[in-house]
XYZ file of C-alpha atoms in Angstrom:
366
model
C 39.214 70.691 60.766
C 39.249 73.942 62.338
C 42.737 74.248 61.786
C 42.824 73.105 57.966
C 40.418 75.991 57.837
C 42.071 78.282 59.154
C 45.250 77.335 56.628
C 43.434 77.550 53.336
C 42.965 80.683 54.988
C 46.034 82.493 55.444
C 46.773 80.834 51.481
C 43.979 82.622 50.334
C 45.403 86.194 52.254
C 49.079 85.098 50.352
C 50.947 88.271 48.683
C 49.701 88.045 44.734
C 47.557 85.433 44.828
C 44.370 85.506 42.243
C 40.975 84.193 41.791
C 38.451 84.888 39.132
C 37.556 83.197 36.364
C 36.007 85.058 32.467
C 34.490 83.121 29.590
C 36.185 83.761 26.422
C 34.279 82.163 24.639
C 31.587 84.700 25.097
C 33.984 87.202 23.128
C 33.336 84.924 19.934
C 32.159 87.176 17.134
C 32.320 90.181 19.298
C 34.794 93.013 17.693
C 36.769 94.692 20.497
C 39.026 98.007 20.096
C 42.701 96.884 20.610
C 43.593 98.471 23.894
C 47.606 98.205 23.555
C 47.947 102.149 23.502
C 45.646 102.171 27.132
C 48.030 98.850 28.944
C 51.200 100.496 28.115
C 50.403 103.756 29.086
C 49.078 102.772 32.271
C 51.984 100.233 32.631
C 54.663 103.554 31.471
C 52.840 105.754 33.650
C 52.040 103.347 37.220
C 56.146 102.605 37.263
C 57.244 105.807 36.871
C 54.960 107.381 39.461
C 56.690 104.315 41.933
C 60.423 105.318 41.267
C 59.454 108.694 41.828
C 57.808 107.905 45.012
C 60.549 105.799 46.756
C 62.790 107.730 45.564
C 65.047 107.985 48.361
C 63.902 104.401 49.345
C 66.130 103.499 45.968
C 68.959 105.559 45.975
C 71.554 102.946 46.899
C 69.215 99.075 45.801
C 70.007 97.359 43.092
C 68.225 96.349 40.049
C 66.714 93.569 40.849
C 65.421 94.552 44.512
C 64.413 97.669 42.475
C 62.186 95.417 39.659
C 60.867 93.095 43.239
C 59.544 96.703 44.547
C 57.592 97.782 41.285
C 56.063 94.319 40.853
C 54.704 94.219 44.690
C 53.766 97.784 44.096
C 51.582 97.030 40.685
C 50.213 92.950 41.849
C 47.749 92.144 44.490
C 49.530 92.964 47.287
C 46.665 95.371 48.507
C 43.359 94.243 47.979
C 42.692 90.858 50.134
C 39.282 89.928 49.438
C 38.120 93.356 49.189
C 36.262 93.249 45.591
C 34.231 91.604 43.898
C 35.297 89.126 45.888
C 38.472 88.309 44.805
C 42.579 89.710 44.942
C 43.216 92.025 41.963
C 45.336 94.553 41.165
C 45.467 98.269 40.477
C 45.780 97.697 37.100
C 42.641 94.831 36.844
C 40.362 96.705 38.435
C 41.281 100.156 35.854
C 40.749 97.678 33.134
C 36.982 96.470 34.041
C 36.001 99.949 34.996
C 37.895 102.436 32.858
C 34.902 104.157 30.727
C 37.363 104.763 28.015
C 38.226 101.080 27.463
C 36.565 98.753 25.208
C 35.665 95.177 26.527
C 32.421 92.562 26.891
C 30.059 92.053 28.439
C 28.585 95.622 26.076
C 27.992 98.643 28.313
C 23.941 98.011 29.361
C 24.431 94.322 29.498
C 24.335 93.173 33.144
C 27.558 91.021 34.733
C 24.428 88.589 35.739
C 23.607 87.737 31.952
C 27.040 87.871 31.395
C 26.640 84.829 33.739
C 24.078 83.493 32.334
C 25.122 83.312 28.853
C 28.700 82.307 29.845
C 29.813 78.357 29.992
C 29.809 78.611 33.381
C 25.782 79.351 33.644
C 24.290 79.920 36.219
C 26.692 81.317 38.826
C 30.441 81.091 39.217
C 31.316 81.239 42.769
C 34.786 81.384 45.088
C 34.599 79.359 48.480
C 31.074 79.688 47.963
C 30.654 82.909 47.514
C 29.114 84.845 44.700
C 31.848 86.106 42.371
C 31.202 87.741 38.926
C 32.929 86.902 35.896
C 35.816 88.351 34.351
C 35.181 91.312 31.861
C 37.035 90.425 28.417
C 39.189 93.107 26.022
C 40.859 93.169 23.389
C 45.094 93.305 24.102
C 47.066 93.283 20.484
C 44.613 91.139 18.802
C 44.397 88.171 21.729
C 40.792 88.305 23.747
C 41.878 88.289 27.193
C 40.121 88.469 30.719
C 40.588 91.360 32.685
C 41.961 88.295 35.542
C 45.323 87.904 33.399
C 46.312 90.975 34.321
C 46.207 90.547 37.951
C 48.204 87.084 37.608
C 50.453 89.087 34.944
C 51.633 91.542 37.528
C 50.623 89.569 40.970
C 51.305 86.148 40.428
C 54.274 87.424 38.143
C 55.594 89.086 41.220
C 55.480 85.666 43.079
C 57.939 83.866 40.465
C 60.174 86.341 40.492
C 60.577 86.067 43.984
C 61.031 82.582 44.349
C 63.017 82.594 41.008
C 65.597 85.673 42.534
C 65.430 83.504 45.913
C 66.609 80.304 43.742
C 68.816 81.474 41.440
C 71.473 81.144 44.509
C 71.549 77.497 44.385
C 70.561 75.921 41.164
C 70.754 76.583 37.238
C 68.278 79.289 35.525
C 65.993 76.665 34.453
C 65.454 74.583 37.619
C 64.171 78.156 39.331
C 61.916 79.214 36.871
C 60.337 75.377 37.114
C 60.308 75.951 41.177
C 58.056 79.014 40.339
C 55.776 77.321 38.116
C 55.290 74.342 40.721
C 54.196 76.727 43.124
C 51.380 78.247 40.048
C 50.214 74.665 39.286
C 49.506 74.274 43.458
C 47.646 77.304 43.354
C 45.543 76.428 40.008
C 45.232 72.489 41.333
C 44.158 73.787 44.791
C 42.860 76.855 46.449
C 42.902 79.290 43.441
C 41.558 76.893 40.619
C 40.300 72.954 40.905
C 39.593 72.918 44.298
C 37.208 75.829 44.238
C 35.605 76.993 41.314
C 36.787 73.314 39.320
C 38.841 75.094 37.233
C 42.491 74.769 36.161
C 43.913 77.664 33.702
C 46.756 77.422 31.762
C 46.054 80.853 30.462
C 46.363 81.750 34.261
C 49.797 79.756 34.213
C 50.947 81.744 30.851
C 50.124 85.304 31.894
C 51.917 84.242 35.616
C 54.891 83.146 33.437
C 55.121 86.329 30.823
C 54.987 88.358 34.404
C 57.953 86.945 35.704
C 59.572 87.331 32.131
C 58.209 90.996 32.261
C 59.888 91.678 35.906
C 63.295 89.996 34.710
C 63.572 92.231 31.896
C 62.660 95.335 34.250
C 67.040 94.968 34.269
C 68.171 92.877 31.843
C 66.281 95.078 29.106
C 66.793 97.153 30.935
C 63.469 99.162 31.149
C 64.475 100.777 34.370
C 68.203 102.283 34.868
C 69.827 104.543 37.826
C 70.986 108.033 36.578
C 72.866 110.449 39.703
C 71.592 107.741 42.278
C 67.447 108.303 40.615
C 66.042 104.867 38.991
C 64.642 105.780 36.062
C 61.961 104.059 33.509
C 64.313 104.924 30.454
C 62.806 102.166 27.915
C 59.022 102.183 27.509
C 57.084 99.029 28.440
C 55.559 98.013 25.415
C 52.872 94.522 26.771
C 52.219 93.542 23.382
C 55.828 91.874 24.006
C 54.266 89.901 26.780
C 49.945 89.258 25.942
C 49.429 86.596 23.596
C 47.114 83.701 22.599
C 48.009 81.551 25.394
C 46.217 84.281 27.680
C 43.361 83.641 25.776
C 40.892 80.327 27.667
C 39.504 79.745 24.279
C 42.124 79.271 22.350
C 44.675 77.511 25.056
C 41.895 75.902 26.570
C 41.222 74.821 31.038
C 40.909 72.052 32.311
C 37.962 71.198 34.542
C 37.247 69.589 37.525
C 34.451 66.100 37.109
C 31.035 68.486 38.328
C 32.620 71.445 36.286
C 33.402 69.632 33.803
C 28.936 68.489 33.462
C 28.167 71.792 33.915
C 29.902 72.951 31.115
C 28.946 70.202 29.139
C 25.514 71.264 29.699
C 25.537 74.553 28.955
C 27.204 74.380 25.666
C 23.743 72.700 24.478
C 22.055 75.538 25.078
C 24.856 78.068 23.737
C 25.813 79.240 20.177
C 29.344 78.469 21.091
C 29.620 75.192 18.906
C 28.543 76.258 16.312
C 30.550 79.472 16.342
C 34.080 77.454 16.390
C 34.016 76.317 13.115
C 32.771 79.837 11.315
C 34.927 82.575 9.384
C 36.138 85.230 12.702
C 37.066 82.325 15.205
C 38.718 80.862 11.775
C 40.402 84.314 11.322
C 40.966 84.573 14.728
C 43.317 81.455 15.007
C 44.720 82.417 11.928
C 46.458 85.286 13.648
C 47.210 83.575 16.749
C 49.476 81.113 14.978
C 51.445 83.676 13.873
C 52.088 84.141 17.349
C 54.217 81.009 17.115
C 57.717 81.127 18.594
C 58.624 78.284 17.133
C 56.108 76.135 15.238
C 56.109 72.464 16.178
C 53.704 69.858 15.761
C 50.315 70.609 13.875
C 48.349 67.341 15.343
C 47.475 69.986 18.589
C 46.358 73.430 19.166
C 49.824 73.902 21.077
C 51.573 77.152 20.765
C 54.703 77.418 21.685
C 55.480 81.346 23.493
C 57.517 80.459 26.515
C 59.511 77.961 28.211
C 56.510 77.707 30.970
C 54.324 76.342 27.647
C 56.402 74.368 26.330
C 57.150 72.747 29.779
C 53.793 72.023 30.668
C 52.715 70.521 26.862
C 56.131 68.319 27.106
C 54.603 67.203 30.849
C 51.455 66.588 29.135
C 53.124 64.642 27.063
C 54.849 62.550 29.630
C 52.335 62.437 31.658
C 49.436 60.881 28.961
C 51.124 59.805 26.142
C 55.006 58.930 26.259
C 54.688 56.404 23.224
C 54.852 58.838 20.689
C 57.843 60.269 21.983
C 60.140 59.757 19.657
C 64.215 60.300 20.893
C 65.048 62.718 18.133
C 61.822 65.054 19.664
C 63.103 64.792 22.536
C 66.520 65.292 22.458
C 65.438 68.704 20.799
C 63.244 69.704 23.488
C 65.487 68.953 26.305
C 68.519 70.928 24.274
C 66.037 74.097 23.807
C 64.728 73.758 27.541
C 68.306 73.108 28.884
C 67.094 70.741 31.064
C 67.120 66.872 31.196
C 65.368 63.861 31.003
C 65.078 63.341 34.606
C 64.516 66.877 35.370
C 61.262 66.734 33.638
C 60.572 63.471 34.252
C 60.649 64.416 38.209
C 58.799 67.965 37.369
C 55.752 66.554 35.915
C 56.003 64.241 38.477
C 55.004 66.571 40.696
C 52.068 69.188 38.482
C 48.942 68.549 37.773
C 49.029 69.804 34.363
C 45.906 67.948 33.053
C 45.572 66.966 29.422
C 44.354 69.573 27.921
C 42.985 67.527 24.649
C 39.839 65.797 27.127
C 38.654 69.536 27.462
C 38.529 70.736 23.936
C 35.337 71.443 22.039
C 35.850 68.991 19.939
C 35.677 67.160 22.892
C 33.166 68.257 24.031
C 30.443 69.427 22.088
C 27.190 66.921 21.927
């Protein structure tokens, strides 16, 4: 037992791992200023400074190595359970503390009161330790938890690192699937379901978008080498990566049995169920629909924003509703993802991918 505990602690301290939860339903009906300009300024200034500070180290480096170093410095490498009980990147701490950013809970509302008014009332605990819920902010019209910033940067770094290792022996798609499977094990394990009782699909989307950002540092490119100095030559725009699937009230999370019972009990005393068909939520959902990269079935709330989102949606269909999959539909999916049916089946068999429809408000509200 002691040996298993030590292994668990070692995993919690792994670079890029992130733990923290947010209640996006708390933000319903509350207007927040769009802070994408502030987020873009922070990222552009910070990446520029990383390149300046490491000028001599990068002079003979290849671009992917520089990109990985940038992500490592942006990610949650230096905060092992030292700040509010979780692992946070510098940017997340800035987003939660800067007096210049508009966020929820509003000024004057304590984090304890926020917890009491949330679906996770009375308190969220990580491995038995009281952990404050993360704030909510608006980036390009999407309401996100500040925890998603560390997923974007820290787990994005982990994806990119794993992708670079795997790409030497497999296809780009299968290399990505390896990285995504690692994140699924985290959400289904120590950083999600087994510790706080939450499996967050929004975390997984933020992870993947962080990987795309890391890859785009060289592919876009954002950075170039000029006279032996690596420079940020194209401005970073975070709105290219933040999307509605970062919002846990839209891209809903799954819960453990005990967490599900607690959430359902809290919904009886919260206004969430009444608000879900109101004007604010309806308008927000309509705006979110505009982000869909390739609209498909309107039978669910699925929004196709990435390879990862599409992969998880298809995995859920395979696991829970295989009889609904037509040959024509599957052919189009495999062609778009550039994988085979056997590859998807094998991947789906080995990931958690809980069925999201069991955890929508339609299923949970009394």
